[in-house]
């Protein structure tokens, strides 16, 4: 059997309050854990390392339910590994969140009637730091409330001095290796945030727009093109057709008049054009469309920008100064007036890109930006998974990963912001460009200026697994805790963050990937499976549920829904159910302590134990093995469910109840069972601790007298199994369950006592007769006993005397009435389902409902007939 990890033990106190009050214990326990240094990690330790980084929450606000979900899973992993003897580092910290944070502070300035330009760059950045100092502590407090076992002394921020040095170092190395370059290309531009954003920061949704077909040229040189962005036609520099399209071969190489302008543009042949789509001719606007830019490059076409950073028209003429949407309507009207509109379709539903931060429609725009050449970096990131250096869990998510890294475009890393890591490049008066490393002096002298842009937030967070450990210095922490053991994160940032860390980790750390395993989880949704959104009114503040039900209840609910890579629905009633589980653990442990459960001394030899004792210890070891296997496979839902059912069903509802008669009888058997119960509770509380740390800490220290379950030894499967005892108790359970069901069917109250005869001679159940009678409220049979109902169950007979307890005639009449109603319901449902005309017209949900009624009627008929058969004849 499993041995207690804290021998020898001081005598524990057996006193617990009658009710568990999470608010009274959680905060105090957490501060005690932190003060005692349980969560800190020692780089000099000889223990094997186990490292996980926190996906750094944005400094912009508070933790949401998704954070609580992810933190619960990471915390469970790290707490278990700490108990298993690993030197465990859960690295905490926060992300500066460039665009999001700048937007927040700019909104605060707007309330004062100011903009960042009124302050100037230096003063604005100081204002952001001030805001960070005031707001950043909120997240730390929420993490403490949740129970996050992080190494607080190692907390980092993506803009702190050490991480800033790491950013500058890797930028310089990539630049020197010609993996960072500056070029003019089409980027995704947010006219609201006034910055470039990367492809993965664009959210696509179906919008109502318009599709306008318009005629370029005249006479035989007429060609029709269609667009959803008519305003960009002012920047057209060609019309493209497929080289094999017979309709347009006579036009290739010719010039056609561009309406509303004084320009003519060429018709070019390009295989990119799909002759089957639309008219087979496309307008080419190289400065405002990524595909058009590529066509322009191939045909040496000029790129004419017709909008500024606010998406306002800059082209000369009557449309200058109009917003893009105003210009769209005005241009279509002008084309219509000239007879150039061939067709108009509105609404025209099509996919439109929006800024993921502010939801503004993005504008493709030709711009000079800084880029990472991702080809070799992405190949290494893909190969690391293909070669097995890094495992993605669940494995089916690998395809999504490969689809991304194998087709990755160069990454635009410059942002037109003031808050962030400023690009370490200086420009000289004579066109010089100098990239400055962290230990180098910036060029001095007149005319030298630093690049105004800052780096994409994901550039610095991509360094997180090693920059937090002191890189580029070869620190003890880096040597001890890199690479991470596992990355636990949502599949939604597989591309945003995970791929970036893979590329940078392999590049900076000599081919060593940043983690061994990527464990992907789903998104938290409401109880109906709907995405949580402020607009839907279904967003939940995790603090509200923690205040109401306790942190353990929220954690257990989240863990119990966590199937790998699958979204997690959650509702308040489920959290309430988990609170009930915490109360059940509390009350059962309190009862056990009051009845002498103990961990003192070794476990008695199995030969001294009852079959009930051997059964629960056999099941306990099976559950230890089961939970270990689920942890290794990141099956949080399954391990939580296994623990729930073992603790509630097997320990509390069966073992404790079956043992009550033994405790009451006293003697050696009672002393053995008290020690067994203590052992079972000790191990069960340790198994539960990583998921529900607060209630288990209170109960375990009270039970064992140990210092803290945080540093207790993780239970090991001793290998003890007793199949005979398991079969025997399963038989006892079958008998009790079946008789309870019969009693309920006959309308007996749970506490109502009934005379009974148990035929147990020669059965192993004979040893359990006292427990069976007590649990089933069965009296001795007495002299006037009459067997009015006999139940053959699992090889034994239970005869009950229900005379004087039930009016059999009235009960038979009631059941006959119920049977007639069920048979009528069955006949009606059968008739409808047999009506072909009805089935042809009825909606699927109506048909399904009637099928359900038929199924229920069949079940009711079977149940009632069984009850009637068991009633004695009048």
Short mmCIF file of N, CA, C and O in Angstrom, two decimals, residues 430-497:
data_model
loop_
_atom_site.label_atom_id
_atom_site.label_comp_id
_atom_site.label_asym_id
_atom_site.label_seq_id
_atom_site.Cartn_x
_atom_site.Cartn_y
_atom_site.Cartn_z
N UNK A 430 24.00 61.29 -44.47
CA UNK A 430 24.34 60.97 -45.86
C UNK A 430 23.80 59.60 -46.28
O UNK A 430 24.39 58.92 -47.12
N UNK A 431 22.70 59.22 -45.66
CA UNK A 431 22.07 57.95 -46.03
C UNK A 431 22.63 56.74 -45.30
O UNK A 431 22.29 55.60 -45.65
N UNK A 432 23.50 56.94 -44.30
CA UNK A 432 24.05 55.81 -43.56
C UNK A 432 22.95 55.12 -42.73
O UNK A 432 22.03 55.77 -42.25
N UNK A 433 23.10 53.79 -42.57
CA UNK A 433 22.19 53.00 -41.72
C UNK A 433 23.05 52.16 -40.78
O UNK A 433 23.87 51.36 -41.24
N UNK A 434 22.88 52.36 -39.48
CA UNK A 434 23.69 51.65 -38.49
C UNK A 434 22.77 50.98 -37.48
O UNK A 434 21.92 51.62 -36.85
N UNK A 435 22.93 49.65 -37.32
CA UNK A 435 22.20 48.90 -36.30
C UNK A 435 23.10 48.79 -35.07
O UNK A 435 24.24 48.36 -35.17
N UNK A 436 22.56 49.17 -33.93
CA UNK A 436 23.37 49.27 -32.72
C UNK A 436 22.99 48.15 -31.74
O UNK A 436 21.81 48.00 -31.39
N UNK A 437 23.99 47.39 -31.30
CA UNK A 437 23.78 46.35 -30.31
C UNK A 437 23.74 46.92 -28.91
O UNK A 437 24.04 48.11 -28.69
N UNK A 438 23.43 46.08 -27.91
CA UNK A 438 23.24 46.59 -26.54
C UNK A 438 24.52 47.13 -25.90
O UNK A 438 24.44 47.96 -25.00
N UNK A 439 25.68 46.65 -26.36
CA UNK A 439 26.93 47.11 -25.77
C UNK A 439 27.65 48.12 -26.66
O UNK A 439 28.83 48.42 -26.44
N UNK A 440 26.95 48.64 -27.65
CA UNK A 440 27.55 49.58 -28.60
C UNK A 440 26.99 50.98 -28.41
O UNK A 440 25.84 51.14 -27.97
N UNK A 441 27.79 51.97 -28.73
CA UNK A 441 27.37 53.35 -28.63
C UNK A 441 26.63 53.75 -29.90
O UNK A 441 27.04 53.41 -31.01
N UNK A 442 25.52 54.46 -29.72
CA UNK A 442 24.79 54.97 -30.88
C UNK A 442 25.62 56.06 -31.55
O UNK A 442 26.37 56.77 -30.89
N UNK A 443 25.50 56.19 -32.87
CA UNK A 443 26.26 57.24 -33.57
C UNK A 443 25.92 58.62 -33.02
O UNK A 443 24.76 58.93 -32.73
N UNK A 444 26.96 59.42 -32.87
CA UNK A 444 26.76 60.79 -32.36
C UNK A 444 27.06 61.77 -33.48
O UNK A 444 27.71 61.45 -34.47
N UNK A 445 26.55 62.94 -33.31
CA UNK A 445 26.84 63.97 -34.31
C UNK A 445 25.58 64.50 -34.96
O UNK A 445 24.49 63.90 -34.86
N UNK A 446 25.72 65.58 -35.64
CA UNK A 446 24.59 66.25 -36.27
C UNK A 446 24.02 65.41 -37.41
O UNK A 446 24.75 64.82 -38.20
N UNK A 447 22.71 65.35 -37.45
CA UNK A 447 22.05 64.67 -38.55
C UNK A 447 21.74 63.21 -38.31
O UNK A 447 21.07 62.58 -39.13
N UNK A 448 22.21 62.63 -37.20
CA UNK A 448 21.91 61.22 -36.90
C UNK A 448 20.59 61.13 -36.11
O UNK A 448 20.40 61.83 -35.12
N UNK A 449 19.70 60.27 -36.56
CA UNK A 449 18.41 60.10 -35.88
C UNK A 449 18.09 58.61 -35.77
O UNK A 449 18.43 57.82 -36.64
N UNK A 450 17.40 58.26 -34.67
CA UNK A 450 16.98 56.87 -34.49
C UNK A 450 15.66 56.64 -35.21
O UNK A 450 14.82 57.53 -35.32
N UNK A 451 15.49 55.43 -35.71
CA UNK A 451 14.22 55.05 -36.34
C UNK A 451 13.08 55.31 -35.35
O UNK A 451 13.18 55.01 -34.16
N UNK A 452 11.99 55.87 -35.83
CA UNK A 452 10.87 56.24 -34.96
C UNK A 452 10.01 55.05 -34.55
O UNK A 452 9.26 55.13 -33.57
N UNK A 453 10.07 53.95 -35.28
CA UNK A 453 9.16 52.85 -35.05
C UNK A 453 9.59 51.99 -33.86
O UNK A 453 10.77 52.00 -33.45
N UNK A 454 8.63 51.24 -33.33
CA UNK A 454 8.92 50.25 -32.30
C UNK A 454 8.65 48.87 -32.86
O UNK A 454 8.06 48.72 -33.94
N UNK A 455 9.07 47.86 -32.12
CA UNK A 455 8.91 46.48 -32.58
C UNK A 455 7.55 45.91 -32.20
O UNK A 455 6.97 46.26 -31.17
N UNK A 456 7.06 45.04 -33.05
CA UNK A 456 5.84 44.27 -32.77
C UNK A 456 5.97 43.62 -31.39
O UNK A 456 7.02 43.09 -31.03
N UNK A 457 4.88 43.66 -30.62
CA UNK A 457 4.87 43.07 -29.28
C UNK A 457 5.31 41.61 -29.31
O UNK A 457 6.00 41.14 -28.41
N UNK A 458 4.92 40.88 -30.36
CA UNK A 458 5.25 39.46 -30.43
C UNK A 458 6.75 39.23 -30.64
O UNK A 458 7.24 38.12 -30.41
N UNK A 459 7.48 40.27 -31.04
CA UNK A 459 8.93 40.13 -31.21
C UNK A 459 9.57 39.90 -29.84
O UNK A 459 10.40 39.00 -29.66
N UNK A 460 9.19 40.72 -28.84
CA UNK A 460 9.78 40.56 -27.51
C UNK A 460 9.20 39.36 -26.78
O UNK A 460 9.93 38.63 -26.09
N UNK A 461 7.90 39.10 -26.93
CA UNK A 461 7.32 37.94 -26.23
C UNK A 461 7.80 36.63 -26.86
O UNK A 461 7.75 35.58 -26.21
N UNK A 462 8.29 36.68 -28.08
CA UNK A 462 8.85 35.49 -28.70
C UNK A 462 10.15 35.03 -28.05
O UNK A 462 10.58 33.90 -28.23
N UNK A 463 10.78 35.93 -27.27
CA UNK A 463 12.03 35.60 -26.56
C UNK A 463 11.77 35.11 -25.14
O UNK A 463 12.71 34.76 -24.43
N UNK A 464 10.51 35.10 -24.73
CA UNK A 464 10.12 34.90 -23.34
C UNK A 464 10.74 33.67 -22.67
O UNK A 464 11.21 33.76 -21.53
N UNK A 465 10.82 32.48 -23.30
CA UNK A 465 11.35 31.31 -22.60
C UNK A 465 12.81 31.43 -22.19
O UNK A 465 13.24 30.75 -21.26
N UNK A 466 13.60 32.27 -22.88
CA UNK A 466 15.01 32.39 -22.50
C UNK A 466 15.39 33.79 -22.02
O UNK A 466 16.30 33.95 -21.21
N UNK A 467 14.71 34.83 -22.50
CA UNK A 467 15.04 36.18 -22.02
C UNK A 467 14.72 36.32 -20.54
O UNK A 467 15.42 37.03 -19.81
N UNK A 468 13.70 35.62 -20.05
CA UNK A 468 13.33 35.69 -18.64
C UNK A 468 14.37 35.00 -17.75
O UNK A 468 14.37 35.20 -16.53
N UNK A 469 15.24 34.21 -18.35
CA UNK A 469 16.26 33.47 -17.58
C UNK A 469 17.63 34.14 -17.67
O UNK A 469 18.63 33.56 -17.25
N UNK A 470 17.66 35.35 -18.23
CA UNK A 470 18.92 36.12 -18.22
C UNK A 470 19.65 36.19 -19.54
O UNK A 470 20.68 36.85 -19.63
N UNK A 471 19.17 35.50 -20.59
CA UNK A 471 19.81 35.60 -21.90
C UNK A 471 19.85 37.05 -22.33
O UNK A 471 18.91 37.78 -22.07
N UNK A 472 20.93 37.53 -22.96
CA UNK A 472 22.01 36.78 -23.62
C UNK A 472 23.14 36.31 -22.71
O UNK A 472 24.08 35.67 -23.19
N UNK A 473 23.08 36.65 -21.41
CA UNK A 473 24.09 36.13 -20.51
C UNK A 473 23.86 34.64 -20.29
O UNK A 473 22.72 34.18 -20.26
N UNK A 474 24.92 33.88 -20.16
CA UNK A 474 24.80 32.45 -19.92
C UNK A 474 24.68 32.22 -18.41
O UNK A 474 25.61 31.80 -17.73
N UNK A 475 23.51 32.51 -17.88
CA UNK A 475 23.29 32.47 -16.44
C UNK A 475 23.07 31.05 -15.95
O UNK A 475 22.79 30.13 -16.71
N UNK A 476 23.17 30.88 -14.62
CA UNK A 476 22.86 29.58 -14.01
C UNK A 476 21.41 29.19 -14.26
O UNK A 476 21.10 28.03 -14.50
N UNK A 477 20.55 30.18 -14.21
CA UNK A 477 19.12 29.89 -14.43
C UNK A 477 18.88 29.42 -15.84
O UNK A 477 18.07 28.51 -16.08
N UNK A 478 19.57 30.03 -16.81
CA UNK A 478 19.40 29.61 -18.20
C UNK A 478 19.88 28.17 -18.38
O UNK A 478 19.23 27.36 -19.06
N UNK A 479 21.02 27.87 -17.76
CA UNK A 479 21.57 26.51 -17.88
C UNK A 479 20.66 25.48 -17.21
O UNK A 479 20.51 24.36 -17.70
N UNK A 480 20.03 25.87 -16.10
CA UNK A 480 19.21 24.93 -15.34
C UNK A 480 17.81 24.77 -15.93
O UNK A 480 17.30 23.64 -16.03
N UNK A 481 17.19 25.88 -16.33
CA UNK A 481 15.75 25.85 -16.62
C UNK A 481 15.38 25.99 -18.09
O UNK A 481 14.20 26.03 -18.42
N UNK A 482 16.36 26.08 -18.98
CA UNK A 482 16.05 26.06 -20.41
C UNK A 482 16.50 24.73 -20.98
O UNK A 482 17.58 24.25 -20.65
N UNK A 483 15.70 24.10 -21.85
CA UNK A 483 14.41 24.55 -22.36
C UNK A 483 13.27 24.28 -21.37
O UNK A 483 13.43 23.52 -20.42
N UNK A 484 12.13 24.91 -21.62
CA UNK A 484 10.93 24.65 -20.83
C UNK A 484 10.51 23.19 -21.01
O UNK A 484 10.72 22.59 -22.07
N UNK A 485 9.90 22.65 -19.97
CA UNK A 485 9.39 21.29 -20.06
C UNK A 485 8.16 21.22 -20.95
O UNK A 485 8.02 20.31 -21.77
N UNK A 486 7.27 22.19 -20.78
CA UNK A 486 6.03 22.20 -21.55
C UNK A 486 5.56 23.64 -21.70
O UNK A 486 5.83 24.48 -20.84
N UNK A 487 4.92 23.92 -22.80
CA UNK A 487 4.22 25.17 -23.00
C UNK A 487 2.73 24.86 -23.00
O UNK A 487 2.27 24.07 -23.83
N UNK A 488 2.00 25.44 -22.08
CA UNK A 488 0.54 25.27 -22.04
C UNK A 488 -0.08 26.56 -22.54
O UNK A 488 0.09 27.62 -21.93
N UNK A 489 -0.78 26.48 -23.65
CA UNK A 489 -1.36 27.71 -24.22
C UNK A 489 -2.53 27.35 -25.12
O UNK A 489 -2.74 26.19 -25.47
N UNK A 490 -3.30 28.37 -25.49
CA UNK A 490 -4.47 28.16 -26.33
C UNK A 490 -4.11 27.97 -27.79
O UNK A 490 -3.14 28.55 -28.29
N UNK A 491 -4.90 27.14 -28.47
CA UNK A 491 -4.63 26.93 -29.89
C UNK A 491 -4.79 28.22 -30.69
O UNK A 491 -4.28 28.34 -31.80
N UNK A 492 -5.47 29.21 -30.12
CA UNK A 492 -5.71 30.46 -30.84
C UNK A 492 -4.45 31.29 -31.01
O UNK A 492 -4.40 32.17 -31.88
N UNK A 493 -3.41 31.06 -30.17
CA UNK A 493 -2.17 31.81 -30.37
C UNK A 493 -1.03 30.88 -30.81
O UNK A 493 0.15 31.18 -30.59
N UNK A 494 -1.40 29.76 -31.42
CA UNK A 494 -0.39 28.86 -31.98
C UNK A 494 0.48 29.62 -32.98
O UNK A 494 1.69 29.42 -33.06
N UNK A 495 -0.13 30.53 -33.74
CA UNK A 495 0.61 31.27 -34.76
C UNK A 495 1.19 32.56 -34.19
O UNK A 495 2.31 32.93 -34.48
N UNK A 496 0.40 33.27 -33.39
CA UNK A 496 0.86 34.53 -32.82
C UNK A 496 2.17 34.34 -32.04
O UNK A 496 3.14 35.04 -32.24
N UNK A 497 2.12 33.41 -31.09
CA UNK A 497 3.17 33.34 -30.08
C UNK A 497 4.03 32.09 -30.19
O UNK A 497 5.25 32.17 -30.15
#
